[in-house]
CSV table of C-alpha atoms in Angstrom, one decimal:
chain,number,residue,atom,x,y,z
A,928,UNK,CA,0.0,0.0,0.0
A,929,UNK,CA,1.4,3.4,-1.0
A,930,UNK,CA,0.9,6.8,0.5
A,931,UNK,CA,-1.5,9.0,-1.4
A,932,UNK,CA,0.6,12.1,-0.6
A,933,UNK,CA,4.2,11.0,-1.4
A,934,UNK,CA,4.0,7.5,-2.8
A,935,UNK,CA,6.1,5.8,0.0
A,936,UNK,CA,5.0,2.7,1.7
A,937,UNK,CA,2.5,3.0,4.6
A,938,UNK,CA,2.0,0.9,7.7
A,939,UNK,CA,-1.4,-0.5,8.6
A,940,UNK,CA,-2.3,-0.7,12.3
A,941,UNK,CA,-5.4,-2.3,13.7
A,942,UNK,CA,-7.2,-0.5,16.6
A,943,UNK,CA,-6.4,-0.2,20.2
A,944,UNK,CA,-8.2,-3.4,21.3
A,945,UNK,CA,-5.7,-5.6,19.3
A,946,UNK,CA,-2.0,-6.2,19.8
A,947,UNK,CA,0.3,-4.1,17.7
A,948,UNK,CA,1.3,-7.1,15.6
A,949,UNK,CA,-2.4,-8.0,14.7
A,950,UNK,CA,-3.3,-8.1,11.1
A,951,UNK,CA,-6.6,-6.8,9.7
A,952,UNK,CA,-7.5,-10.3,8.6
A,953,UNK,CA,-6.9,-11.7,12.2
A,954,UNK,CA,-9.0,-8.8,13.7
A,955,UNK,CA,-11.9,-9.5,11.3
A,956,UNK,CA,-11.9,-13.2,11.9
A,957,UNK,CA,-11.9,-12.6,15.7
A,958,UNK,CA,-14.6,-10.0,15.6
A,959,UNK,CA,-18.1,-10.3,16.9
A,960,UNK,CA,-21.2,-9.2,15.1
A,961,UNK,CA,-21.7,-5.5,15.2
A,962,UNK,CA,-18.1,-4.9,16.4
A,963,UNK,CA,-16.3,-1.9,15.1
A,964,UNK,CA,-12.6,-2.4,14.1
A,965,UNK,CA,-10.4,0.7,13.9
A,966,UNK,CA,-7.7,0.8,11.2
A,967,UNK,CA,-5.1,3.5,10.7
A,968,UNK,CA,-2.7,3.9,7.8
A,969,UNK,CA,0.5,5.9,8.4
A,970,UNK,CA,3.3,7.2,6.2
A,971,UNK,CA,6.5,7.6,8.2
A,972,UNK,CA,8.1,9.4,5.3
A,973,UNK,CA,5.8,12.5,5.0
A,974,UNK,CA,3.5,12.1,8.1
A,975,UNK,CA,0.3,11.4,6.1
A,976,UNK,CA,-2.3,9.6,8.3
A,977,UNK,CA,-5.7,8.1,7.7
A,978,UNK,CA,-8.1,6.4,10.1
A,979,UNK,CA,-11.0,4.2,9.2
A,980,UNK,CA,-13.6,2.1,11.0
A,981,UNK,CA,-15.0,-1.2,9.8
A,982,UNK,CA,-18.2,-2.4,11.4
A,983,UNK,CA,-19.0,-6.1,11.1
A,984,UNK,CA,-22.7,-6.2,10.0
A,985,UNK,CA,-23.1,-10.0,10.1
A,986,UNK,CA,-21.1,-13.2,10.4
A,987,UNK,CA,-21.8,-16.3,8.4
A,988,UNK,CA,-19.8,-19.5,9.1
A,989,UNK,CA,-19.7,-22.9,7.5
A,990,UNK,CA,-18.5,-26.1,8.9
A,991,UNK,CA,-15.0,-27.3,7.7
A,992,UNK,CA,-16.5,-30.5,6.5
A,993,UNK,CA,-18.6,-28.7,3.9
A,994,UNK,CA,-15.7,-28.5,1.4
A,995,UNK,CA,-14.8,-32.1,1.9
A,996,UNK,CA,-18.5,-33.2,1.4
A,997,UNK,CA,-18.7,-31.2,-1.9
A,998,UNK,CA,-15.5,-32.7,-3.2
A,999,UNK,CA,-16.8,-36.2,-2.4
A,1000,UNK,CA,-20.0,-35.4,-4.2
A,1001,UNK,CA,-18.0,-34.6,-7.4
A,1002,UNK,CA,-17.5,-38.0,-9.1
A,1003,UNK,CA,-16.3,-36.8,-12.5
A,1004,UNK,CA,-12.7,-35.8,-13.0
A,1005,UNK,CA,-13.8,-33.8,-16.0
A,1006,UNK,CA,-15.9,-31.6,-13.6
A,1007,UNK,CA,-12.8,-30.8,-11.5
A,1008,UNK,CA,-10.7,-30.1,-14.6
A,1009,UNK,CA,-13.4,-27.7,-15.9
A,1010,UNK,CA,-13.5,-25.9,-12.6
A,1011,UNK,CA,-9.7,-25.6,-12.6
A,1012,UNK,CA,-9.7,-24.3,-16.1
A,1013,UNK,CA,-12.3,-21.7,-15.2
A,1014,UNK,CA,-10.3,-20.5,-12.2
A,1015,UNK,CA,-7.2,-20.2,-14.4
A,1016,UNK,CA,-9.2,-18.2,-17.0
A,1017,UNK,CA,-10.5,-15.8,-14.3
A,1018,UNK,CA,-7.0,-15.3,-13.0
A,1019,UNK,CA,-5.7,-14.4,-16.5
A,1020,UNK,CA,-8.5,-11.8,-16.8
A,1021,UNK,CA,-7.6,-10.1,-13.4
A,1022,UNK,CA,-5.4,-7.0,-13.6
A,1023,UNK,CA,-1.7,-7.9,-13.5
A,1024,UNK,CA,0.2,-7.3,-10.2
A,1025,UNK,CA,3.6,-7.8,-11.9
A,1026,UNK,CA,4.5,-4.2,-11.3
A,1027,UNK,CA,3.9,-4.4,-7.6
A,1028,UNK,CA,5.6,-7.8,-7.2
A,1029,UNK,CA,8.8,-6.8,-9.2
A,1030,UNK,CA,10.9,-6.5,-6.0
A,1031,UNK,CA,9.9,-9.9,-4.6
A,1032,UNK,CA,11.4,-13.3,-5.4
A,1033,UNK,CA,9.4,-16.4,-5.9
């Protein structure tokens, strides 16, 4: 994530009710319904700062066995191959992130 003012990298910090190392994903997964999560973005280069609040409107959960049950219900290998081909097609259509991943190694 880049600073809208100077283009430098920004840090993302999750509200005061979470440890400093908490990620936004962890905070969302641990949240209760109607909980408000505070998030701040800070640029240590130019001092830009933004605060946002995310309110959890509802929570839907599924049992972990659901995916296993669905896979067991698919008896045709062709169905799985078609699903994989569709996923790959969708990924090719998504905007490329090559510019942002240029500095990382695989």
